Backbone as a ProteinNet text record, in pm:
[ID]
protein_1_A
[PRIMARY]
XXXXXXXXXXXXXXXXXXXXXXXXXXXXXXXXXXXXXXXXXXXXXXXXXXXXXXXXXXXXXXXXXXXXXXXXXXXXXXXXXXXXXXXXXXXXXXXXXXXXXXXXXXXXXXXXXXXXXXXXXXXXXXXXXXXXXXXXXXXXXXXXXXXXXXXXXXXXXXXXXXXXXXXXX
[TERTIARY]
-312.2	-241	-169.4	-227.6	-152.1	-61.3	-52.7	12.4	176.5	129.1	242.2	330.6	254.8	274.4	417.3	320.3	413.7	573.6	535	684.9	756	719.8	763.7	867.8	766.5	858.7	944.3	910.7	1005.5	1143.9	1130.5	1250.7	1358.3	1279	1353.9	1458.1	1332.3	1427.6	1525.9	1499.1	1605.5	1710.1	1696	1830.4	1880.6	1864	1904.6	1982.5	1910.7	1993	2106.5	2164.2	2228	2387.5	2345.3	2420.1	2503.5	2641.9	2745.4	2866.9	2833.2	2964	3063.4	3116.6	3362.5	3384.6	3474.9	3541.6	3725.9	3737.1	3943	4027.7	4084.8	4216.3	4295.5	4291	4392.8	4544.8	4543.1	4629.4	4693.9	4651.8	4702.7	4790.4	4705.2	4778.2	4917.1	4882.2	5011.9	5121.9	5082	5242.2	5327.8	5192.1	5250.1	5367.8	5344.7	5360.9	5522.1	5616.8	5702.9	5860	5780.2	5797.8	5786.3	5700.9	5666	5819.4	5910.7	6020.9	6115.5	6088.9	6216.1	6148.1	5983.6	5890.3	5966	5923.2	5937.1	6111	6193.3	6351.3	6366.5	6298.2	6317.2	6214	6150.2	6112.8	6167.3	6223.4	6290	6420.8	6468.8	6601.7	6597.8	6434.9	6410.1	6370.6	6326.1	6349.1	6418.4	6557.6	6672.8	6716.9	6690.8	6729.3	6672	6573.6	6507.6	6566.2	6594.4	6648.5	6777.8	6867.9	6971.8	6942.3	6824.4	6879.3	6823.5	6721	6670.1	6852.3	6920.9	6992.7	7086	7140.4	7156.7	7147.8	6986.8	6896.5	6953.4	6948.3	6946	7086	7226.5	7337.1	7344.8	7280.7	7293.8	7221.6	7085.5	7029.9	7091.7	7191.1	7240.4	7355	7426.5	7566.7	7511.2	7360.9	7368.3	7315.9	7236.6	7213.9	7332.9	7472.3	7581.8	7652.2	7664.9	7757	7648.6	7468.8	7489.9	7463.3	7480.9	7503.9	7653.7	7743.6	7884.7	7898.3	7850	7865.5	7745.7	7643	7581.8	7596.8	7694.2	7749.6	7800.2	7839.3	7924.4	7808.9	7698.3	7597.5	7516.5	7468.6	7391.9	7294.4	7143.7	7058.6	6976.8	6973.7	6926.1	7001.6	7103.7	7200.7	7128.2	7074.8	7033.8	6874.9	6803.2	6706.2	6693.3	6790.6	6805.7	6811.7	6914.8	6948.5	6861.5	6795.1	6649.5	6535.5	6523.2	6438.6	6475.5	6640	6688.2	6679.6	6677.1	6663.3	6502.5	6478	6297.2	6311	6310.2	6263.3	6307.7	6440.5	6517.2	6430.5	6352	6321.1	6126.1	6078.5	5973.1	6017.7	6146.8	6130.9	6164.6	6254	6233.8	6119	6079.6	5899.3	5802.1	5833.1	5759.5	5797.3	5982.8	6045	6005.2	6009.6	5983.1	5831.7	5714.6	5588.2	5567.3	5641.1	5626.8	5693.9	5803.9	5865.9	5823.9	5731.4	5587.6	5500.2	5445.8	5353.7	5464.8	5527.1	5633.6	5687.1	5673.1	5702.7	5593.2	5505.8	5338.1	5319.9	5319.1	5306.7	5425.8	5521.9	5613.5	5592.8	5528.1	5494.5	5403.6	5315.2	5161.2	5276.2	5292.4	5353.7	5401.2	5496.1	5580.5	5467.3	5358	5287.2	5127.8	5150	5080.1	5079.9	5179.6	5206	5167.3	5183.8	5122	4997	4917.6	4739.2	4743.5	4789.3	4726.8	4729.2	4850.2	4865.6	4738.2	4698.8	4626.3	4487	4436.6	4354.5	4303	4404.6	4438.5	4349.1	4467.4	4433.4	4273.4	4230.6	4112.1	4035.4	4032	3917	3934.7	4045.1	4028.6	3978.4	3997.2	3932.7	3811	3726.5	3634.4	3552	3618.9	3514.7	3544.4	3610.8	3625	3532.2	3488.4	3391.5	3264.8	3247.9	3137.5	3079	3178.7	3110.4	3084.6	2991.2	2932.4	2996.6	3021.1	3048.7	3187.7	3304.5	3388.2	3424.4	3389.4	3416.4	3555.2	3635.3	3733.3	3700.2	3785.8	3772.1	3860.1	3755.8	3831.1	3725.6	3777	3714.9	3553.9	3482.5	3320	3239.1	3318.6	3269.2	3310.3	3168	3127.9	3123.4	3087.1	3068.5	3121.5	3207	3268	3262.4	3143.6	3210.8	3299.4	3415.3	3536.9	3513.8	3408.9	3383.1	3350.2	3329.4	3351	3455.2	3546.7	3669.1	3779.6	3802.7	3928.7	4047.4	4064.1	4220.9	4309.1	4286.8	4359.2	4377.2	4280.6	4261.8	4310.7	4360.7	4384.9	4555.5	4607.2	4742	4789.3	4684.2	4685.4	4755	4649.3	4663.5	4805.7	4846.1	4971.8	5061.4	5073.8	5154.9	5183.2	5172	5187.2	5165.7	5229.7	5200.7	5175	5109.8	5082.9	5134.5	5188.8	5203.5	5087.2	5015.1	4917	4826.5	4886.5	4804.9	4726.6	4771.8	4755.3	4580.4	4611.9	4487	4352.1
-1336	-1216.9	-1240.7	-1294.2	-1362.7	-1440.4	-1560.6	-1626.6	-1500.3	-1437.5	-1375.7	-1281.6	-1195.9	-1122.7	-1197	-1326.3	-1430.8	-1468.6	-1461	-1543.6	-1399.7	-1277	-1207.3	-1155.1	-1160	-1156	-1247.2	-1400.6	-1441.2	-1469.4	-1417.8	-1387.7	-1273	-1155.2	-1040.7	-1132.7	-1197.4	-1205.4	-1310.4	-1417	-1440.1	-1375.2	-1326.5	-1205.6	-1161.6	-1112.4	-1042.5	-1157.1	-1252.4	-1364.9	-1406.6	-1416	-1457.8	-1351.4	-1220.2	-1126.1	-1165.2	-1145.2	-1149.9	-1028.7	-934.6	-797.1	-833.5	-855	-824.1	-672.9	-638.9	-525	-597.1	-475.6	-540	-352.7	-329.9	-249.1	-276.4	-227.9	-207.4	-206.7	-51	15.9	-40.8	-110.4	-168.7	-294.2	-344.1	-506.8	-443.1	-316.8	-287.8	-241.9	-223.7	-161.9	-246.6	-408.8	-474.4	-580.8	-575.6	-680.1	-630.2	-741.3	-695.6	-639.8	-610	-615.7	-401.9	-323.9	-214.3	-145.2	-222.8	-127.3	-97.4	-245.6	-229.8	-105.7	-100	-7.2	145.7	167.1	268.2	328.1	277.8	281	309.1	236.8	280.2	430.2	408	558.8	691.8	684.2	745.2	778.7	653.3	707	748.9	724.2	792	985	976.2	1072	1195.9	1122.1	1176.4	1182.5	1079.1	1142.4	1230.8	1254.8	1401.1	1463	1483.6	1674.4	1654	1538	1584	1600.1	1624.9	1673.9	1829.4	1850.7	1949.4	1999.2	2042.5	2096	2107.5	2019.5	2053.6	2190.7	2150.6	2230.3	2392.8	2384.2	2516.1	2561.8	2499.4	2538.9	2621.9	2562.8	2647	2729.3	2778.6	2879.4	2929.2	2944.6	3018.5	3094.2	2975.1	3007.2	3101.7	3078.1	3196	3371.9	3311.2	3485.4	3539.4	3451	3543.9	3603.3	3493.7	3562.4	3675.9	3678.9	3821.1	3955.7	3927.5	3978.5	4080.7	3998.6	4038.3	4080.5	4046.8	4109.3	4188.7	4183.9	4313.7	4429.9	4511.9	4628	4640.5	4498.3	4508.8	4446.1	4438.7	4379.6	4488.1	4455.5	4517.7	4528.4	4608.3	4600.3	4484.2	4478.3	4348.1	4206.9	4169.6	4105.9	4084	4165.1	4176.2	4136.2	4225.4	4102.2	3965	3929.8	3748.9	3729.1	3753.7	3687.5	3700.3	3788.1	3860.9	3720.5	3660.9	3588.6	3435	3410.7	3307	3280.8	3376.4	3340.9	3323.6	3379.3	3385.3	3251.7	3185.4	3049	2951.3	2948	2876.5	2896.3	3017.5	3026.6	2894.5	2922.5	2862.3	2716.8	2663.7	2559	2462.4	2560.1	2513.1	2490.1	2591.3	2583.1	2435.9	2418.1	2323.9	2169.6	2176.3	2054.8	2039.3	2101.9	2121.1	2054.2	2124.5	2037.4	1923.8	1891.7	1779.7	1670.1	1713.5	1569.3	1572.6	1633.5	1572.6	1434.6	1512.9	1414.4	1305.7	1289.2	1206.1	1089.2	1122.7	1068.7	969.6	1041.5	1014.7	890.9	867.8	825.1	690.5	698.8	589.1	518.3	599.9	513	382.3	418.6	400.1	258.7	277.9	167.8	59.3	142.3	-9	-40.6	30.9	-69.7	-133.1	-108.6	-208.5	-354.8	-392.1	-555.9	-627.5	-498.3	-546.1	-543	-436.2	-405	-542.1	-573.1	-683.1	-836.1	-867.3	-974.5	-944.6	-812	-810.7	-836.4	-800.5	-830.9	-997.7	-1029.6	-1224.4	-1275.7	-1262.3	-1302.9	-1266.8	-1114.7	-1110.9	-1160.4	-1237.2	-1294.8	-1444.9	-1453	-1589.8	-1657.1	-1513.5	-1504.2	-1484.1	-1420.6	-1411.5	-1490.1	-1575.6	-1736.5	-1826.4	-1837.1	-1946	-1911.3	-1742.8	-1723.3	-1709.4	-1693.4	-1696.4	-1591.9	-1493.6	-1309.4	-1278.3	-1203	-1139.2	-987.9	-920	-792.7	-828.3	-700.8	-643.1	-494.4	-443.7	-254.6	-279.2	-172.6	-120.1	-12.2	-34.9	38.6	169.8	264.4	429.1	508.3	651.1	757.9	743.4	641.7	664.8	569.6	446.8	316.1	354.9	344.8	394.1	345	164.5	58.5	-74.5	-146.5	-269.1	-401.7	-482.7	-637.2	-672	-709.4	-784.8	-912.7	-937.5	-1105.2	-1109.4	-987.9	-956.1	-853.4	-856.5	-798.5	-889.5	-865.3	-984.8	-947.2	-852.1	-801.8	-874.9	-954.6	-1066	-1145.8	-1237.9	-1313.7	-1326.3	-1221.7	-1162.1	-1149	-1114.9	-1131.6	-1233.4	-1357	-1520.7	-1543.3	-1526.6	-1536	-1556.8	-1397	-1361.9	-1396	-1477	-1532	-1455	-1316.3	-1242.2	-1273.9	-1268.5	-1288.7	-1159.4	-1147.3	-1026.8	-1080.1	-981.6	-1024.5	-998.6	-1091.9	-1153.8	-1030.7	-950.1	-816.9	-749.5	-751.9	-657.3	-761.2	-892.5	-962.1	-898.2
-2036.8	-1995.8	-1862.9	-1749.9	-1649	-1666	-1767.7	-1766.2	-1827.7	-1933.8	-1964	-1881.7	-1767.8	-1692.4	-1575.5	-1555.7	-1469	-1551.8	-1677.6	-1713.4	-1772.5	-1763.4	-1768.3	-1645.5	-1546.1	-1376.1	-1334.1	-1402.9	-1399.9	-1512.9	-1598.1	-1695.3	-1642.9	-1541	-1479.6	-1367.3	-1277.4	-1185.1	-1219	-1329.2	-1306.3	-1377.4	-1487.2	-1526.9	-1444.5	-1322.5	-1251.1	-1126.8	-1122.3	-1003.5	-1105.2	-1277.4	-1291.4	-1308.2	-1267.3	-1233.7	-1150.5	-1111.4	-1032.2	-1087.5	-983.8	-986.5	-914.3	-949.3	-847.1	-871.5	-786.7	-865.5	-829.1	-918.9	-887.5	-913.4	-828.7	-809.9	-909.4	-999.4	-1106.5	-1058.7	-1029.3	-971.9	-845	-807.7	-656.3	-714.5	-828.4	-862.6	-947.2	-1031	-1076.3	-1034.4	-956.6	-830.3	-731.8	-749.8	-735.1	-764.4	-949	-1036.4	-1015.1	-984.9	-1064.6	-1121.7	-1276.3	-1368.4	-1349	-1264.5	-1251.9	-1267.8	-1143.6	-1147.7	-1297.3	-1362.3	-1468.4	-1563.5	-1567.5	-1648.7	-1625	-1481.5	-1464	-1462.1	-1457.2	-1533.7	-1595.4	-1706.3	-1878.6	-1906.1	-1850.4	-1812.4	-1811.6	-1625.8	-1615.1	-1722.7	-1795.4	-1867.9	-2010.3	-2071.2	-2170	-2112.5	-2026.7	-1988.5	-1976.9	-1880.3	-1928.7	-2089.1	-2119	-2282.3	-2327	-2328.2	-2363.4	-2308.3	-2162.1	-2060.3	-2136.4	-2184.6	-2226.6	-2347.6	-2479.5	-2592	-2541.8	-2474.5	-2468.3	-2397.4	-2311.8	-2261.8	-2379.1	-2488.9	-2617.9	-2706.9	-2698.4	-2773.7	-2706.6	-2572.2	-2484.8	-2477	-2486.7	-2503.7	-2652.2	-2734.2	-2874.2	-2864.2	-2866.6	-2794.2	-2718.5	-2615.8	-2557.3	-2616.3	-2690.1	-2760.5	-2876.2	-2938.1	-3009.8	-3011.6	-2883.1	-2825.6	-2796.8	-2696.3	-2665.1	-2765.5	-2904.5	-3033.4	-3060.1	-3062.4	-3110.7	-3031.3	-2920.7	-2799.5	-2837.4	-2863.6	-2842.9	-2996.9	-3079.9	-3244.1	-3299.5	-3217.1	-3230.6	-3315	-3276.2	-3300.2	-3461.4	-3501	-3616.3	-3714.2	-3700.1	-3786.8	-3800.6	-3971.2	-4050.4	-3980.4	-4010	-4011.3	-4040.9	-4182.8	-4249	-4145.5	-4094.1	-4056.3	-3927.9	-3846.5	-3695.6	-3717.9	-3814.5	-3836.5	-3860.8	-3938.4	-3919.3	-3861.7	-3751.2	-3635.5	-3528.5	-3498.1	-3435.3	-3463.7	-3585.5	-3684.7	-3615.2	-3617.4	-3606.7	-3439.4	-3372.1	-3220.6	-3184.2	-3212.4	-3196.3	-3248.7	-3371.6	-3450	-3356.1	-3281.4	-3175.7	-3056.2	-2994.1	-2878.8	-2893.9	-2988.6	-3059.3	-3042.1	-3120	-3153	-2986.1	-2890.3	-2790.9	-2685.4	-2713.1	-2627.9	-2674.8	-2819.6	-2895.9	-2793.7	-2797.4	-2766.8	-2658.6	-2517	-2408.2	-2397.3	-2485.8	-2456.3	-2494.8	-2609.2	-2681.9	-2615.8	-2527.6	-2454.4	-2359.6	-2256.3	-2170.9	-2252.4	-2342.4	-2439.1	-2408.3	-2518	-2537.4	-2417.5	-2346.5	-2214.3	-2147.9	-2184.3	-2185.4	-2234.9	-2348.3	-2429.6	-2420.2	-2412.1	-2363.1	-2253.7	-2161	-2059.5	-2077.8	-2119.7	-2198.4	-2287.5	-2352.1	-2421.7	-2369.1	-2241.9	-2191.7	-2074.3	-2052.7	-1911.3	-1994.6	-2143	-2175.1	-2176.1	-2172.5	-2120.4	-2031.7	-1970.1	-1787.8	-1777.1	-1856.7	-1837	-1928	-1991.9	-2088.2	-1947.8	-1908	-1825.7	-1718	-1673.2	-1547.2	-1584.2	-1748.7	-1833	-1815	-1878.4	-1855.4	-1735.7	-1620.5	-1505.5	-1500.4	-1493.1	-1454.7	-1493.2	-1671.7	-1736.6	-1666.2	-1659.3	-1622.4	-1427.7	-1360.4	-1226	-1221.7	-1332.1	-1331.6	-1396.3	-1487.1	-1565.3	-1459.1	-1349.4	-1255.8	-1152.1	-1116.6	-1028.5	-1082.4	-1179.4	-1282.3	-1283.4	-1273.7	-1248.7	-1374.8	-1409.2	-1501	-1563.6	-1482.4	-1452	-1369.8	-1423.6	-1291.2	-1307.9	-1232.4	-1187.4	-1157.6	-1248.4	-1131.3	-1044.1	-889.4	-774.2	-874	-827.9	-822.7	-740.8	-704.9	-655	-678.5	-740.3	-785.9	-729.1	-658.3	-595	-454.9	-396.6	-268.3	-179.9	-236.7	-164.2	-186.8	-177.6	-216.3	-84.1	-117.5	-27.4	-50.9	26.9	40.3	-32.5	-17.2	-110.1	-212.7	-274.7	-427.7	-482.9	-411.5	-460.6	-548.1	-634.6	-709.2	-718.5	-621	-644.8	-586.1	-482.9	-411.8	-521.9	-610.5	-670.9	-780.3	-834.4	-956.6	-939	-832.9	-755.4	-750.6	-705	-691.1	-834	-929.3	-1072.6	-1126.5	-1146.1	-1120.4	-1094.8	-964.2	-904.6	-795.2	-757.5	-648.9	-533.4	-438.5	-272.4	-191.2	-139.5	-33.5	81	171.3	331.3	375.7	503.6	537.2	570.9	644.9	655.7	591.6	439.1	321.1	297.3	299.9	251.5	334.5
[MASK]
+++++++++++++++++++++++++++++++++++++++++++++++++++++++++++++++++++++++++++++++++++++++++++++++++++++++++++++++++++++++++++++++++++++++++++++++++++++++++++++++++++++++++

């Protein structure tokens, strides 16, 4: 029973000595890369393509409240309910467009800065089989405590090819 007790304590500790945590800044290496600005461009100009169909969308909506604005008077009953029907369905389908090209936007982003999470991916596996880390955290709002000598965001930059000015290191 001793003997087992012993190679039990020692099976812990060493599990635990063969542990090695890094953490790495995501977000810091991606703002660096780059490749960020041309991302965020195509961005921005899908963007604009949306405000300009939506402003589209909103000229006809407009153009058709004023026609029955101004022809009102000369329409049926039945006639003013359609059109009553047809502006409402227009006011709907704009509310829809409006949320949906948030998402949309969302979602494009997400697409074109997957390339980059993938490259920062790369680098990190390969910074981290050369340091022989076990584990890497990314730094956010929940990590309280980080040694500088287990940080890989420098390293991971190295990777990359990125240079920092000397300060930043």
């Amino acid at each position: 029973m001793k003997f087992f007790k012993l190679f039990l304590l020692f099976i812990c500790v060493s599990g635990f000595a063969q542990s090695k945590v890094g953490t790495i800044d995501v977000d810091f290496i991606l703002s660096k890369m780059p490749e960020l600005p041309s991302v965020q461009k195509q961005v921005e100009e899908y963007a604009k393509g949306l405000d300009a169909d939506f402003e589209k969308k909103m000229a006809e909506y407009n153009a058709l409240v004023d026609t029955y604005q101004q022809e009102e008077a000369m329409y049926t009953l039945l006639q003013k309910q359609e059109k009553q029907k047809e502006i409402v369905a227009m006011e709907d389908d704009l509310e829809k467009f409006q949320k949906n090209g948030s998402q949309l936007i969302v979602i494009r982003q997400d697409e074109l800065l997957r390339p980059l999470y993938k490259k920062i991916g790369t680098a990190m596996e390969t910074v981290a089989e050369a340091g022989k880390y076990t584990q890497i955290l990314q730094m956010n709002e929940n990590v309280v405590y980080i040694d500088k000598n287990f940080d890989l965001t420098v390293a991971v930059l190295n990777e990359l090819g990125i240079t920092l000015p000397e300060e930043k290191k």
